[in-house]
Amino acid sequence: MNDEPLRSLLAEELQRELPTAVSELAAQLAGRADGAAAAVLFYGSNLRDARLDGVLDFYVLLDRVGAWPGSRLAALANWLLPPNVGYIEATVEGHALRAKYALISVAQFRRGVSPDALDTTLWARFSQPSCCAWARSDADREVATDAVRQAVITAASWAADLGPVHGDALSFWRALFAHTYAAELRVEKGSRGDDLVARDAERYARLLPQAWRAAGMAFEASAAGQLAPRLSPSSRAAAVRRWAVRRRLGKPLNIARLLKAAFTFDGAMDYAMWKVERHSGVRPEVTEWQRRHPLLAAPGLYRRLRKLNVLR
Protein backbone atom coordinates (compact mmCIF):
# COMPACT_ATOMS: atom_id res chain seq x y z
CA MET A 1 0.00 0.00 0.00
CA ASN A 2 1.50 3.33 -1.13
CA ASP A 3 -0.38 6.33 0.25
CA GLU A 4 2.09 9.15 -0.39
CA PRO A 5 1.20 10.02 -4.03
CA LEU A 6 -2.49 10.34 -3.15
CA ARG A 7 -1.79 12.35 -0.01
CA SER A 8 0.53 14.72 -1.91
CA LEU A 9 -1.97 15.27 -4.71
CA LEU A 10 -4.81 16.04 -2.30
CA ALA A 11 -2.67 18.22 -0.02
CA GLU A 12 -1.73 20.34 -3.03
CA GLU A 13 -5.35 20.52 -4.12
CA LEU A 14 -6.64 21.47 -0.67
CA GLN A 15 -4.01 24.17 -0.22
CA ARG A 16 -4.55 25.96 -3.53
CA GLU A 17 -4.76 29.73 -3.43
CA LEU A 18 -8.28 31.16 -3.18
CA PRO A 19 -9.68 34.65 -3.67
CA THR A 20 -9.16 36.65 -0.49
CA ALA A 21 -12.91 37.22 -0.21
CA VAL A 22 -13.57 33.47 -0.06
CA SER A 23 -10.93 32.87 2.63
CA GLU A 24 -12.22 35.83 4.65
CA LEU A 25 -15.82 34.62 4.50
CA ALA A 26 -14.65 31.15 5.60
CA ALA A 27 -12.85 32.76 8.55
CA GLN A 28 -16.01 34.69 9.46
CA LEU A 29 -18.00 31.47 9.47
CA ALA A 30 -15.38 29.75 11.65
CA GLY A 31 -15.50 32.69 14.06
CA ARG A 32 -19.15 32.01 14.80
CA ALA A 33 -18.14 28.79 16.57
CA ASP A 34 -16.14 30.67 19.22
CA GLY A 35 -12.95 28.66 18.72
CA ALA A 36 -14.61 25.29 18.15
CA ALA A 37 -14.25 25.25 14.35
CA ALA A 38 -11.42 23.02 13.16
CA ALA A 39 -11.55 23.72 9.42
CA VAL A 40 -13.74 25.11 6.66
CA LEU A 41 -13.84 23.30 3.32
CA PHE A 42 -14.83 25.11 0.13
CA TYR A 43 -16.23 23.06 -2.75
CA GLY A 44 -18.73 23.12 -5.60
CA SER A 45 -19.19 24.96 -8.87
CA ASN A 46 -17.76 28.28 -7.67
CA LEU A 47 -14.50 26.55 -6.77
CA ARG A 48 -14.39 24.76 -10.12
CA ASP A 49 -15.16 27.92 -12.12
CA ALA A 50 -13.24 30.39 -9.90
CA ARG A 51 -16.31 32.64 -9.57
CA LEU A 52 -17.76 34.71 -6.74
CA ASP A 53 -21.30 35.00 -8.08
CA GLY A 54 -24.08 32.55 -7.34
CA VAL A 55 -23.88 30.77 -3.98
CA LEU A 56 -20.57 29.65 -2.49
CA ASP A 57 -20.53 26.25 -0.77
CA PHE A 58 -18.75 25.59 2.52
CA TYR A 59 -18.52 22.74 5.04
CA VAL A 60 -17.66 23.89 8.57
CA LEU A 61 -15.96 21.11 10.56
CA LEU A 62 -16.56 21.53 14.29
CA ASP A 63 -15.19 19.93 17.43
CA ARG A 64 -18.83 19.33 18.40
CA VAL A 65 -22.06 20.39 16.70
CA GLY A 66 -23.36 22.00 19.90
CA ALA A 67 -20.63 24.63 19.67
CA TRP A 68 -22.46 26.40 16.85
CA PRO A 69 -24.81 29.14 18.10
CA GLY A 70 -28.44 28.11 17.90
CA SER A 71 -31.15 26.21 19.68
CA ARG A 72 -30.73 22.91 21.45
CA LEU A 73 -33.26 21.48 19.02
CA ALA A 74 -31.01 22.45 16.09
CA ALA A 75 -27.98 20.88 17.78
CA LEU A 76 -29.96 17.69 18.47
CA ALA A 77 -31.14 17.57 14.86
CA ASN A 78 -27.56 17.92 13.70
CA TRP A 79 -26.42 15.16 16.03
CA LEU A 80 -29.15 12.83 14.72
CA LEU A 81 -28.95 13.66 11.02
CA PRO A 82 -25.95 15.76 10.00
CA PRO A 83 -25.32 18.21 8.57
CA ASN A 84 -27.39 21.24 9.47
CA VAL A 85 -27.29 23.89 6.77
CA GLY A 86 -27.50 27.65 6.72
CA TYR A 87 -27.30 30.62 4.39
CA ILE A 88 -25.31 33.82 4.73
CA GLU A 89 -24.98 37.05 2.77
CA ALA A 90 -22.03 39.37 3.39
CA THR A 91 -19.94 42.04 1.70
CA VAL A 92 -16.30 40.97 1.84
CA GLU A 93 -13.38 42.72 0.15
CA GLY A 94 -15.91 44.77 -1.81
CA HIS A 95 -17.74 41.67 -3.09
CA ALA A 96 -21.38 40.94 -2.26
CA LEU A 97 -21.25 37.23 -1.47
CA ARG A 98 -23.92 34.60 -0.91
CA ALA A 99 -23.00 31.29 0.67
CA LYS A 100 -24.55 28.07 1.86
CA TYR A 101 -22.74 26.34 4.69
CA ALA A 102 -23.07 22.90 6.22
CA LEU A 103 -22.25 22.22 9.87
CA ILE A 104 -20.79 18.89 10.92
CA SER A 105 -18.42 17.62 13.59
CA VAL A 106 -15.04 16.19 12.64
CA ALA A 107 -16.14 12.80 14.01
CA GLN A 108 -19.35 12.87 11.95
CA PHE A 109 -17.40 13.83 8.84
CA ARG A 110 -15.01 10.94 9.34
CA ARG A 111 -17.90 8.49 9.71
CA GLY A 112 -19.59 9.92 6.64
CA VAL A 113 -16.59 9.30 4.37
CA SER A 114 -15.80 5.81 5.67
CA PRO A 115 -16.40 2.70 3.52
CA ASP A 116 -19.12 1.57 5.96
CA ALA A 117 -21.18 4.76 5.61
CA LEU A 118 -24.74 4.02 4.49
CA ASP A 119 -25.20 7.59 3.27
CA THR A 120 -23.28 8.14 0.03
CA THR A 121 -23.49 11.93 -0.21
CA LEU A 122 -20.46 12.97 1.84
CA TRP A 123 -17.79 10.77 0.30
CA ALA A 124 -19.24 11.29 -3.20
CA ARG A 125 -19.12 15.07 -2.74
CA PHE A 126 -15.57 15.18 -1.38
CA SER A 127 -14.15 12.82 -3.95
CA GLN A 128 -14.68 15.88 -6.16
CA PRO A 129 -12.32 18.88 -5.95
CA SER A 130 -12.35 20.87 -2.72
CA CYS A 131 -10.12 23.30 -0.87
CA CYS A 132 -9.39 24.01 2.78
CA ALA A 133 -10.36 27.69 2.90
CA TRP A 134 -9.53 28.06 6.60
CA ALA A 135 -7.97 25.92 9.31
CA ARG A 136 -7.46 26.56 13.00
CA SER A 137 -3.97 25.06 12.92
CA ASP A 138 -1.67 22.97 10.76
CA ALA A 139 -2.80 19.91 12.71
CA ASP A 140 -6.45 20.67 11.92
CA ARG A 141 -5.55 21.12 8.25
CA GLU A 142 -3.99 17.65 8.34
CA VAL A 143 -7.16 16.24 9.89
CA ALA A 144 -9.21 17.76 7.07
CA THR A 145 -6.76 16.40 4.48
CA ASP A 146 -6.96 12.90 5.96
CA ALA A 147 -10.77 13.02 5.88
CA VAL A 148 -10.85 14.10 2.24
CA ARG A 149 -8.28 11.42 1.43
CA GLN A 150 -10.61 8.82 2.96
CA ALA A 151 -13.53 10.17 0.91
CA VAL A 152 -11.51 9.66 -2.27
CA ILE A 153 -10.47 6.13 -1.25
CA THR A 154 -14.06 5.19 -0.43
CA ALA A 155 -15.29 6.58 -3.74
CA ALA A 156 -12.56 4.84 -5.72
CA SER A 157 -13.31 1.52 -4.00
CA TRP A 158 -16.98 1.79 -4.94
CA ALA A 159 -15.94 2.76 -8.47
CA ALA A 160 -14.09 -0.55 -8.72
CA ASP A 161 -17.08 -2.47 -7.33
CA LEU A 162 -19.73 -0.80 -9.49
CA GLY A 163 -17.74 0.04 -12.60
CA PRO A 164 -16.73 -2.01 -15.63
CA VAL A 165 -14.57 -5.11 -15.40
CA HIS A 166 -11.91 -3.12 -17.23
CA GLY A 167 -11.72 0.32 -18.81
CA ASP A 168 -9.97 3.64 -18.58
CA ALA A 169 -10.04 5.57 -15.31
CA LEU A 170 -12.75 7.95 -16.43
CA SER A 171 -15.16 5.12 -17.24
CA PHE A 172 -14.97 3.98 -13.59
CA TRP A 173 -15.69 7.50 -12.31
CA ARG A 174 -18.58 7.97 -14.73
CA ALA A 175 -20.11 4.69 -13.58
CA LEU A 176 -19.67 5.68 -9.95
CA PHE A 177 -21.32 9.09 -10.29
CA ALA A 178 -24.17 7.58 -12.30
CA HIS A 179 -24.87 5.33 -9.31
CA THR A 180 -24.51 8.06 -6.67
CA TYR A 181 -26.69 10.53 -8.54
CA ALA A 182 -29.36 7.87 -9.04
CA ALA A 183 -29.32 7.17 -5.30
CA GLU A 184 -30.00 10.81 -4.39
CA LEU A 185 -32.88 13.22 -4.87
CA ARG A 186 -31.38 15.48 -7.51
CA VAL A 187 -32.54 18.38 -9.70
CA GLU A 188 -29.48 18.17 -11.96
CA LYS A 189 -29.62 16.45 -15.34
CA GLY A 190 -28.79 12.76 -15.46
CA SER A 191 -25.55 13.52 -17.31
CA ARG A 192 -24.25 15.71 -14.48
CA GLY A 193 -21.73 13.08 -13.35
CA ASP A 194 -20.29 12.81 -16.86
CA ASP A 195 -19.90 16.59 -16.96
CA LEU A 196 -18.05 16.61 -13.63
CA VAL A 197 -15.60 13.98 -14.80
CA ALA A 198 -15.03 15.66 -18.17
CA ARG A 199 -14.31 19.00 -16.51
CA ASP A 200 -11.43 17.55 -14.43
CA ALA A 201 -10.52 14.55 -16.57
CA GLU A 202 -6.78 14.71 -15.90
CA ARG A 203 -7.37 14.90 -12.14
CA TYR A 204 -9.70 11.91 -12.07
CA ALA A 205 -7.40 9.89 -14.31
CA ARG A 206 -4.50 10.46 -11.90
CA LEU A 207 -6.61 9.96 -8.81
CA LEU A 208 -8.07 6.51 -9.43
CA PRO A 209 -4.91 4.33 -9.51
CA GLN A 210 -3.42 6.32 -6.63
CA ALA A 211 -6.54 5.76 -4.55
CA TRP A 212 -6.61 2.06 -5.36
CA ARG A 213 -2.98 1.73 -4.30
CA ALA A 214 -3.70 3.64 -1.07
CA ALA A 215 -6.59 1.25 -0.40
CA GLY A 216 -4.36 -1.77 -1.00
CA MET A 217 -6.45 -2.85 -3.99
CA ALA A 218 -4.78 -5.05 -6.60
CA PHE A 219 -5.34 -4.06 -10.22
CA GLU A 220 -3.79 -4.41 -13.65
CA ALA A 221 -2.80 -1.43 -15.78
CA SER A 222 -2.02 -1.66 -19.48
CA ALA A 223 0.22 0.61 -21.52
CA ALA A 224 -2.93 1.86 -23.28
CA GLY A 225 -4.32 3.18 -19.99
CA GLN A 226 -6.81 0.38 -19.37
CA LEU A 227 -7.36 -0.55 -15.71
CA ALA A 228 -8.77 -3.79 -14.33
CA PRO A 229 -9.31 -4.24 -10.58
CA ARG A 230 -8.77 -7.81 -9.43
CA LEU A 231 -12.19 -8.53 -8.01
CA SER A 232 -13.82 -11.94 -7.97
CA PRO A 233 -17.41 -12.37 -9.21
CA SER A 234 -18.52 -13.13 -5.66
CA SER A 235 -16.89 -9.95 -4.39
CA ARG A 236 -18.66 -7.89 -7.06
CA ALA A 237 -21.98 -9.53 -6.27
CA ALA A 238 -21.58 -8.78 -2.56
CA ALA A 239 -20.78 -5.14 -3.39
CA VAL A 240 -23.91 -4.85 -5.54
CA ARG A 241 -25.98 -6.11 -2.60
CA ARG A 242 -24.35 -3.58 -0.26
CA TRP A 243 -24.96 -0.81 -2.75
CA ALA A 244 -28.64 -1.76 -3.05
CA VAL A 245 -29.05 -0.89 0.64
CA ARG A 246 -27.47 2.52 0.09
CA ARG A 247 -29.56 3.16 -3.01
CA ARG A 248 -32.79 2.42 -1.14
CA LEU A 249 -31.79 4.74 1.71
CA GLY A 250 -30.54 7.59 -0.46
CA LYS A 251 -33.74 9.44 -1.38
CA PRO A 252 -35.42 8.95 2.05
CA LEU A 253 -32.34 10.45 3.71
CA ASN A 254 -32.43 13.40 1.30
CA ILE A 255 -36.12 13.99 2.02
CA ALA A 256 -35.51 13.75 5.77
CA ARG A 257 -32.81 16.42 5.50
CA LEU A 258 -35.10 18.66 3.48
CA LEU A 259 -37.76 18.36 6.17
CA LYS A 260 -35.18 19.00 8.89
CA ALA A 261 -33.99 22.08 7.03
CA ALA A 262 -37.44 23.60 7.51
CA PHE A 263 -36.43 24.07 11.17
CA THR A 264 -32.70 24.72 10.82
CA PHE A 265 -32.13 26.51 7.49
CA ASP A 266 -32.99 30.20 7.45
CA GLY A 267 -34.24 31.14 3.97
CA ALA A 268 -34.55 27.48 2.96
CA MET A 269 -37.44 27.95 0.52
CA ASP A 270 -35.82 30.76 -1.46
CA TYR A 271 -32.51 28.93 -1.56
CA ALA A 272 -34.21 25.74 -2.74
CA MET A 273 -35.94 27.58 -5.58
CA TRP A 274 -32.68 29.22 -6.60
CA LYS A 275 -31.10 25.77 -6.73
CA VAL A 276 -33.94 24.38 -8.85
CA GLU A 277 -33.72 27.27 -11.30
CA ARG A 278 -29.97 27.03 -11.57
CA HIS A 279 -29.96 23.37 -12.53
CA SER A 280 -33.23 23.02 -14.44
CA GLY A 281 -34.11 26.48 -15.77
CA VAL A 282 -37.49 26.27 -14.00
CA ARG A 283 -38.34 28.82 -11.29
CA PRO A 284 -41.57 27.90 -9.43
CA GLU A 285 -43.26 30.81 -7.72
CA VAL A 286 -43.10 30.79 -3.92
CA THR A 287 -45.78 32.49 -1.86
CA GLU A 288 -45.23 34.30 1.42
CA TRP A 289 -47.23 31.58 3.16
CA GLN A 290 -44.79 28.97 1.82
CA ARG A 291 -41.85 31.02 3.08
CA ARG A 292 -43.38 31.26 6.54
CA HIS A 293 -44.42 27.59 6.65
CA PRO A 294 -41.85 25.63 4.59
CA LEU A 295 -42.59 22.32 6.28
CA LEU A 296 -46.31 22.50 5.54
CA ALA A 297 -45.61 23.70 2.01
CA ALA A 298 -43.00 21.03 1.20
CA PRO A 299 -45.31 18.15 0.11
CA GLY A 300 -47.27 20.33 -2.31
CA LEU A 301 -44.11 21.87 -3.72
CA TYR A 302 -42.56 18.44 -4.14
CA ARG A 303 -45.58 17.29 -6.18
CA ARG A 304 -45.37 20.43 -8.36
CA LEU A 305 -41.70 19.82 -9.09
CA ARG A 306 -42.38 16.20 -9.97
CA LYS A 307 -45.16 17.24 -12.39
CA LEU A 308 -42.76 19.71 -13.98
CA ASN A 309 -40.26 16.82 -14.36
CA VAL A 310 -37.72 18.77 -12.33
CA LEU A 311 -37.23 16.08 -9.69
CA ARG A 312 -36.50 12.51 -10.72
Tab-separated table of C-alpha atoms in Angstrom:
chain	number	residue	atom	x	y	z
A	1	MET	CA	0.000	0.000	0.000
A	2	ASN	CA	1.496	3.327	-1.133
A	3	ASP	CA	-0.379	6.332	0.250
A	4	GLU	CA	2.094	9.151	-0.390
A	5	PRO	CA	1.200	10.025	-4.025
A	6	LEU	CA	-2.492	10.344	-3.149
A	7	ARG	CA	-1.787	12.352	-0.014
A	8	SER	CA	0.529	14.716	-1.905
A	9	LEU	CA	-1.970	15.273	-4.707
A	10	LEU	CA	-4.806	16.044	-2.301
A	11	ALA	CA	-2.674	18.220	-0.022
A	12	GLU	CA	-1.727	20.341	-3.027
A	13	GLU	CA	-5.355	20.524	-4.119
A	14	LEU	CA	-6.643	21.466	-0.667
A	15	GLN	CA	-4.007	24.169	-0.216
A	16	ARG	CA	-4.545	25.956	-3.525
A	17	GLU	CA	-4.765	29.734	-3.428
A	18	LEU	CA	-8.277	31.158	-3.175
A	19	PRO	CA	-9.685	34.654	-3.672
A	20	THR	CA	-9.163	36.654	-0.494
A	21	ALA	CA	-12.908	37.225	-0.207
A	22	VAL	CA	-13.567	33.466	-0.058
A	23	SER	CA	-10.934	32.869	2.628
A	24	GLU	CA	-12.224	35.828	4.650
A	25	LEU	CA	-15.823	34.616	4.503
A	26	ALA	CA	-14.648	31.152	5.600
A	27	ALA	CA	-12.849	32.761	8.554
A	28	GLN	CA	-16.005	34.689	9.459
A	29	LEU	CA	-17.996	31.466	9.473
A	30	ALA	CA	-15.375	29.753	11.649
A	31	GLY	CA	-15.495	32.694	14.056
A	32	ARG	CA	-19.151	32.009	14.796
A	33	ALA	CA	-18.145	28.793	16.572
A	34	ASP	CA	-16.137	30.671	19.223
A	35	GLY	CA	-12.950	28.661	18.723
A	36	ALA	CA	-14.610	25.287	18.149
A	37	ALA	CA	-14.251	25.250	14.353
A	38	ALA	CA	-11.415	23.019	13.160
A	39	ALA	CA	-11.547	23.720	9.424
A	40	VAL	CA	-13.739	25.114	6.664
A	41	LEU	CA	-13.843	23.301	3.319
A	42	PHE	CA	-14.828	25.113	0.125
A	43	TYR	CA	-16.234	23.064	-2.749
A	44	GLY	CA	-18.731	23.125	-5.600
A	45	SER	CA	-19.187	24.965	-8.871
A	46	ASN	CA	-17.760	28.276	-7.671
A	47	LEU	CA	-14.498	26.551	-6.773
A	48	ARG	CA	-14.393	24.758	-10.123
A	49	ASP	CA	-15.161	27.921	-12.119
A	50	ALA	CA	-13.240	30.393	-9.897
A	51	ARG	CA	-16.311	32.637	-9.571
A	52	LEU	CA	-17.761	34.706	-6.743
A	53	ASP	CA	-21.303	34.999	-8.079
A	54	GLY	CA	-24.079	32.547	-7.335
A	55	VAL	CA	-23.878	30.766	-3.976
A	56	LEU	CA	-20.568	29.653	-2.489
A	57	ASP	CA	-20.533	26.253	-0.772
A	58	PHE	CA	-18.749	25.588	2.524
A	59	TYR	CA	-18.516	22.745	5.037
A	60	VAL	CA	-17.656	23.888	8.573
A	61	LEU	CA	-15.956	21.105	10.558
A	62	LEU	CA	-16.556	21.532	14.285
A	63	ASP	CA	-15.195	19.930	17.429
A	64	ARG	CA	-18.828	19.330	18.395
A	65	VAL	CA	-22.057	20.394	16.700
A	66	GLY	CA	-23.365	21.996	19.898
A	67	ALA	CA	-20.627	24.625	19.669
A	68	TRP	CA	-22.456	26.400	16.853
A	69	PRO	CA	-24.808	29.139	18.102
A	70	GLY	CA	-28.438	28.112	17.904
A	71	SER	CA	-31.150	26.214	19.682
A	72	ARG	CA	-30.726	22.905	21.454
A	73	LEU	CA	-33.256	21.481	19.016
A	74	ALA	CA	-31.009	22.446	16.091
A	75	ALA	CA	-27.978	20.879	17.781
A	76	LEU	CA	-29.956	17.695	18.473
A	77	ALA	CA	-31.137	17.567	14.864
A	78	ASN	CA	-27.556	17.920	13.697
A	79	TRP	CA	-26.420	15.156	16.025
A	80	LEU	CA	-29.154	12.833	14.723
A	81	LEU	CA	-28.952	13.656	11.017
A	82	PRO	CA	-25.950	15.762	10.005
A	83	PRO	CA	-25.316	18.205	8.567
A	84	ASN	CA	-27.388	21.242	9.468
A	85	VAL	CA	-27.287	23.888	6.771
A	86	GLY	CA	-27.495	27.653	6.716
A	87	TYR	CA	-27.304	30.616	4.387
A	88	ILE	CA	-25.314	33.822	4.728
A	89	GLU	CA	-24.980	37.055	2.772
A	90	ALA	CA	-22.026	39.366	3.390
A	91	THR	CA	-19.939	42.040	1.705
A	92	VAL	CA	-16.296	40.971	1.839
A	93	GLU	CA	-13.384	42.718	0.147
A	94	GLY	CA	-15.912	44.771	-1.809
A	95	HIS	CA	-17.738	41.668	-3.090
A	96	ALA	CA	-21.379	40.944	-2.260
A	97	LEU	CA	-21.253	37.228	-1.473
A	98	ARG	CA	-23.923	34.601	-0.911
A	99	ALA	CA	-23.001	31.295	0.672
A	100	LYS	CA	-24.552	28.074	1.856
A	101	TYR	CA	-22.736	26.343	4.687
A	102	ALA	CA	-23.072	22.901	6.225
A	103	LEU	CA	-22.253	22.218	9.874
A	104	ILE	CA	-20.786	18.885	10.921
A	105	SER	CA	-18.423	17.622	13.587
A	106	VAL	CA	-15.040	16.190	12.638
A	107	ALA	CA	-16.140	12.802	14.010
A	108	GLN	CA	-19.350	12.870	11.949
A	109	PHE	CA	-17.404	13.828	8.842
A	110	ARG	CA	-15.009	10.944	9.336
A	111	ARG	CA	-17.896	8.491	9.715
A	112	GLY	CA	-19.589	9.919	6.635
A	113	VAL	CA	-16.589	9.301	4.369
A	114	SER	CA	-15.805	5.815	5.668
A	115	PRO	CA	-16.404	2.700	3.523
A	116	ASP	CA	-19.120	1.570	5.958
A	117	ALA	CA	-21.183	4.765	5.606
A	118	LEU	CA	-24.744	4.024	4.485
A	119	ASP	CA	-25.204	7.590	3.272
A	120	THR	CA	-23.276	8.144	0.033
A	121	THR	CA	-23.487	11.928	-0.205
A	122	LEU	CA	-20.456	12.966	1.844
A	123	TRP	CA	-17.788	10.766	0.299
A	124	ALA	CA	-19.238	11.289	-3.199
A	125	ARG	CA	-19.116	15.066	-2.740
A	126	PHE	CA	-15.572	15.180	-1.381
A	127	SER	CA	-14.147	12.816	-3.951
A	128	GLN	CA	-14.677	15.879	-6.162
A	129	PRO	CA	-12.322	18.884	-5.950
A	130	SER	CA	-12.353	20.872	-2.715
A	131	CYS	CA	-10.117	23.303	-0.872
A	132	CYS	CA	-9.390	24.005	2.781
A	133	ALA	CA	-10.359	27.690	2.899
A	134	TRP	CA	-9.525	28.056	6.597
A	135	ALA	CA	-7.974	25.922	9.314
A	136	ARG	CA	-7.456	26.558	13.004
A	137	SER	CA	-3.971	25.058	12.915
A	138	ASP	CA	-1.667	22.967	10.760
A	139	ALA	CA	-2.797	19.911	12.706
A	140	ASP	CA	-6.446	20.675	11.916
A	141	ARG	CA	-5.551	21.120	8.253
A	142	GLU	CA	-3.986	17.649	8.345
A	143	VAL	CA	-7.156	16.239	9.893
A	144	ALA	CA	-9.209	17.758	7.070
A	145	THR	CA	-6.764	16.404	4.476
A	146	ASP	CA	-6.964	12.900	5.960
A	147	ALA	CA	-10.768	13.015	5.884
A	148	VAL	CA	-10.848	14.096	2.238
A	149	ARG	CA	-8.281	11.416	1.431
A	150	GLN	CA	-10.608	8.821	2.958
A	151	ALA	CA	-13.535	10.173	0.914
A	152	VAL	CA	-11.515	9.658	-2.266
A	153	ILE	CA	-10.471	6.133	-1.250
A	154	THR	CA	-14.055	5.185	-0.430
A	155	ALA	CA	-15.292	6.578	-3.745
A	156	ALA	CA	-12.555	4.837	-5.718
A	157	SER	CA	-13.311	1.523	-4.001
A	158	TRP	CA	-16.979	1.795	-4.935
A	159	ALA	CA	-15.945	2.762	-8.474
A	160	ALA	CA	-14.094	-0.546	-8.721
A	161	ASP	CA	-17.079	-2.472	-7.332
A	162	LEU	CA	-19.732	-0.800	-9.489
A	163	GLY	CA	-17.744	0.036	-12.601
A	164	PRO	CA	-16.728	-2.013	-15.631
A	165	VAL	CA	-14.567	-5.112	-15.398
A	166	HIS	CA	-11.910	-3.125	-17.233
A	167	GLY	CA	-11.720	0.318	-18.809
A	168	ASP	CA	-9.970	3.644	-18.584
A	169	ALA	CA	-10.036	5.570	-15.306
A	170	LEU	CA	-12.753	7.954	-16.430
A	171	SER	CA	-15.163	5.121	-17.235
A	172	PHE	CA	-14.966	3.983	-13.594
A	173	TRP	CA	-15.690	7.504	-12.313
A	174	ARG	CA	-18.580	7.970	-14.729
A	175	ALA	CA	-20.108	4.692	-13.585
A	176	LEU	CA	-19.671	5.682	-9.947
A	177	PHE	CA	-21.321	9.089	-10.287
A	178	ALA	CA	-24.166	7.581	-12.302
A	179	HIS	CA	-24.870	5.331	-9.315
A	180	THR	CA	-24.508	8.059	-6.668
A	181	TYR	CA	-26.690	10.534	-8.542
A	182	ALA	CA	-29.365	7.868	-9.038
A	183	ALA	CA	-29.320	7.173	-5.302
A	184	GLU	CA	-30.002	10.810	-4.392
A	185	LEU	CA	-32.882	13.222	-4.867
A	186	ARG	CA	-31.379	15.481	-7.514
A	187	VAL	CA	-32.542	18.377	-9.699
A	188	GLU	CA	-29.485	18.171	-11.961
A	189	LYS	CA	-29.620	16.451	-15.337
A	190	GLY	CA	-28.788	12.758	-15.455
A	191	SER	CA	-25.545	13.518	-17.315
A	192	ARG	CA	-24.247	15.712	-14.480
A	193	GLY	CA	-21.732	13.082	-13.349
A	194	ASP	CA	-20.292	12.807	-16.861
A	195	ASP	CA	-19.899	16.591	-16.964
A	196	LEU	CA	-18.052	16.607	-13.626
A	197	VAL	CA	-15.596	13.981	-14.801
A	198	ALA	CA	-15.028	15.663	-18.172
A	199	ARG	CA	-14.311	19.004	-16.506
A	200	ASP	CA	-11.425	17.549	-14.433
A	201	ALA	CA	-10.520	14.554	-16.571
A	202	GLU	CA	-6.783	14.714	-15.895
A	203	ARG	CA	-7.371	14.901	-12.139
A	204	TYR	CA	-9.699	11.913	-12.065
A	205	ALA	CA	-7.398	9.887	-14.312
A	206	ARG	CA	-4.495	10.462	-11.905
A	207	LEU	CA	-6.613	9.958	-8.813
A	208	LEU	CA	-8.067	6.507	-9.429
A	209	PRO	CA	-4.913	4.330	-9.514
A	210	GLN	CA	-3.421	6.324	-6.630
A	211	ALA	CA	-6.537	5.765	-4.545
A	212	TRP	CA	-6.606	2.064	-5.361
A	213	ARG	CA	-2.979	1.725	-4.298
A	214	ALA	CA	-3.698	3.643	-1.072
A	215	ALA	CA	-6.588	1.247	-0.401
A	216	GLY	CA	-4.358	-1.768	-1.002
A	217	MET	CA	-6.453	-2.852	-3.994
A	218	ALA	CA	-4.784	-5.046	-6.596
A	219	PHE	CA	-5.342	-4.062	-10.224
A	220	GLU	CA	-3.795	-4.411	-13.651
A	221	ALA	CA	-2.799	-1.427	-15.776
A	222	SER	CA	-2.019	-1.656	-19.481
A	223	ALA	CA	0.218	0.610	-21.516
A	224	ALA	CA	-2.932	1.863	-23.279
A	225	GLY	CA	-4.323	3.181	-19.990
A	226	GLN	CA	-6.810	0.378	-19.369
A	227	LEU	CA	-7.356	-0.551	-15.713
A	228	ALA	CA	-8.771	-3.791	-14.331
A	229	PRO	CA	-9.306	-4.243	-10.576
A	230	ARG	CA	-8.771	-7.805	-9.431
A	231	LEU	CA	-12.188	-8.533	-8.008
A	232	SER	CA	-13.825	-11.941	-7.972
A	233	PRO	CA	-17.413	-12.374	-9.211
A	234	SER	CA	-18.524	-13.133	-5.658
A	235	SER	CA	-16.887	-9.947	-4.387
A	236	ARG	CA	-18.659	-7.886	-7.057
A	237	ALA	CA	-21.977	-9.533	-6.268
A	238	ALA	CA	-21.581	-8.777	-2.555
A	239	ALA	CA	-20.777	-5.144	-3.390
A	240	VAL	CA	-23.906	-4.855	-5.536
A	241	ARG	CA	-25.977	-6.108	-2.595
A	242	ARG	CA	-24.348	-3.578	-0.258
A	243	TRP	CA	-24.960	-0.812	-2.754
A	244	ALA	CA	-28.639	-1.760	-3.048
A	245	VAL	CA	-29.052	-0.892	0.642
A	246	ARG	CA	-27.469	2.517	0.094
A	247	ARG	CA	-29.557	3.155	-3.012
A	248	ARG	CA	-32.792	2.416	-1.139
A	249	LEU	CA	-31.788	4.737	1.714
A	250	GLY	CA	-30.543	7.592	-0.462
A	251	LYS	CA	-33.738	9.442	-1.376
A	252	PRO	CA	-35.416	8.954	2.047
A	253	LEU	CA	-32.340	10.453	3.707
A	254	ASN	CA	-32.433	13.400	1.296
A	255	ILE	CA	-36.117	13.994	2.018
A	256	ALA	CA	-35.510	13.752	5.771
A	257	ARG	CA	-32.812	16.418	5.505
A	258	LEU	CA	-35.095	18.662	3.484
A	259	LEU	CA	-37.755	18.361	6.173
A	260	LYS	CA	-35.183	19.003	8.891
A	261	ALA	CA	-33.987	22.083	7.031
A	262	ALA	CA	-37.439	23.605	7.513
A	263	PHE	CA	-36.432	24.072	11.166
A	264	THR	CA	-32.703	24.719	10.823
A	265	PHE	CA	-32.131	26.510	7.489
A	266	ASP	CA	-32.994	30.198	7.454
A	267	GLY	CA	-34.238	31.140	3.971
A	268	ALA	CA	-34.550	27.482	2.959
A	269	MET	CA	-37.437	27.952	0.523
A	270	ASP	CA	-35.822	30.759	-1.465
A	271	TYR	CA	-32.515	28.931	-1.559
A	272	ALA	CA	-34.208	25.738	-2.745
A	273	MET	CA	-35.942	27.580	-5.584
A	274	TRP	CA	-32.676	29.224	-6.601
A	275	LYS	CA	-31.099	25.775	-6.732
A	276	VAL	CA	-33.942	24.382	-8.854
A	277	GLU	CA	-33.724	27.274	-11.303
A	278	ARG	CA	-29.965	27.031	-11.568
A	279	HIS	CA	-29.959	23.367	-12.527
A	280	SER	CA	-33.229	23.020	-14.442
A	281	GLY	CA	-34.109	26.476	-15.767
A	282	VAL	CA	-37.494	26.267	-14.000
A	283	ARG	CA	-38.343	28.820	-11.292
A	284	PRO	CA	-41.569	27.897	-9.435
A	285	GLU	CA	-43.261	30.808	-7.718
A	286	VAL	CA	-43.096	30.789	-3.924
A	287	THR	CA	-45.777	32.486	-1.856
A	288	GLU	CA	-45.227	34.304	1.419
A	289	TRP	CA	-47.231	31.576	3.161
A	290	GLN	CA	-44.786	28.966	1.823
A	291	ARG	CA	-41.848	31.023	3.078
A	292	ARG	CA	-43.383	31.258	6.538
A	293	HIS	CA	-44.424	27.592	6.647
A	294	PRO	CA	-41.854	25.634	4.588
A	295	LEU	CA	-42.591	22.317	6.284
A	296	LEU	CA	-46.308	22.497	5.542
A	297	ALA	CA	-45.608	23.699	2.008
A	298	ALA	CA	-42.995	21.035	1.198
A	299	PRO	CA	-45.311	18.155	0.109
A	300	GLY	CA	-47.269	20.328	-2.308
A	301	LEU	CA	-44.113	21.874	-3.723
A	302	TYR	CA	-42.559	18.442	-4.137
A	303	ARG	CA	-45.580	17.289	-6.180
A	304	ARG	CA	-45.373	20.427	-8.357
A	305	LEU	CA	-41.704	19.816	-9.091
A	306	ARG	CA	-42.384	16.196	-9.968
A	307	LYS	CA	-45.157	17.244	-12.393
A	308	LEU	CA	-42.755	19.713	-13.981
A	309	ASN	CA	-40.258	16.824	-14.360
A	310	VAL	CA	-37.721	18.774	-12.333
A	311	LEU	CA	-37.226	16.076	-9.693
A	312	ARG	CA	-36.500	12.511	-10.720
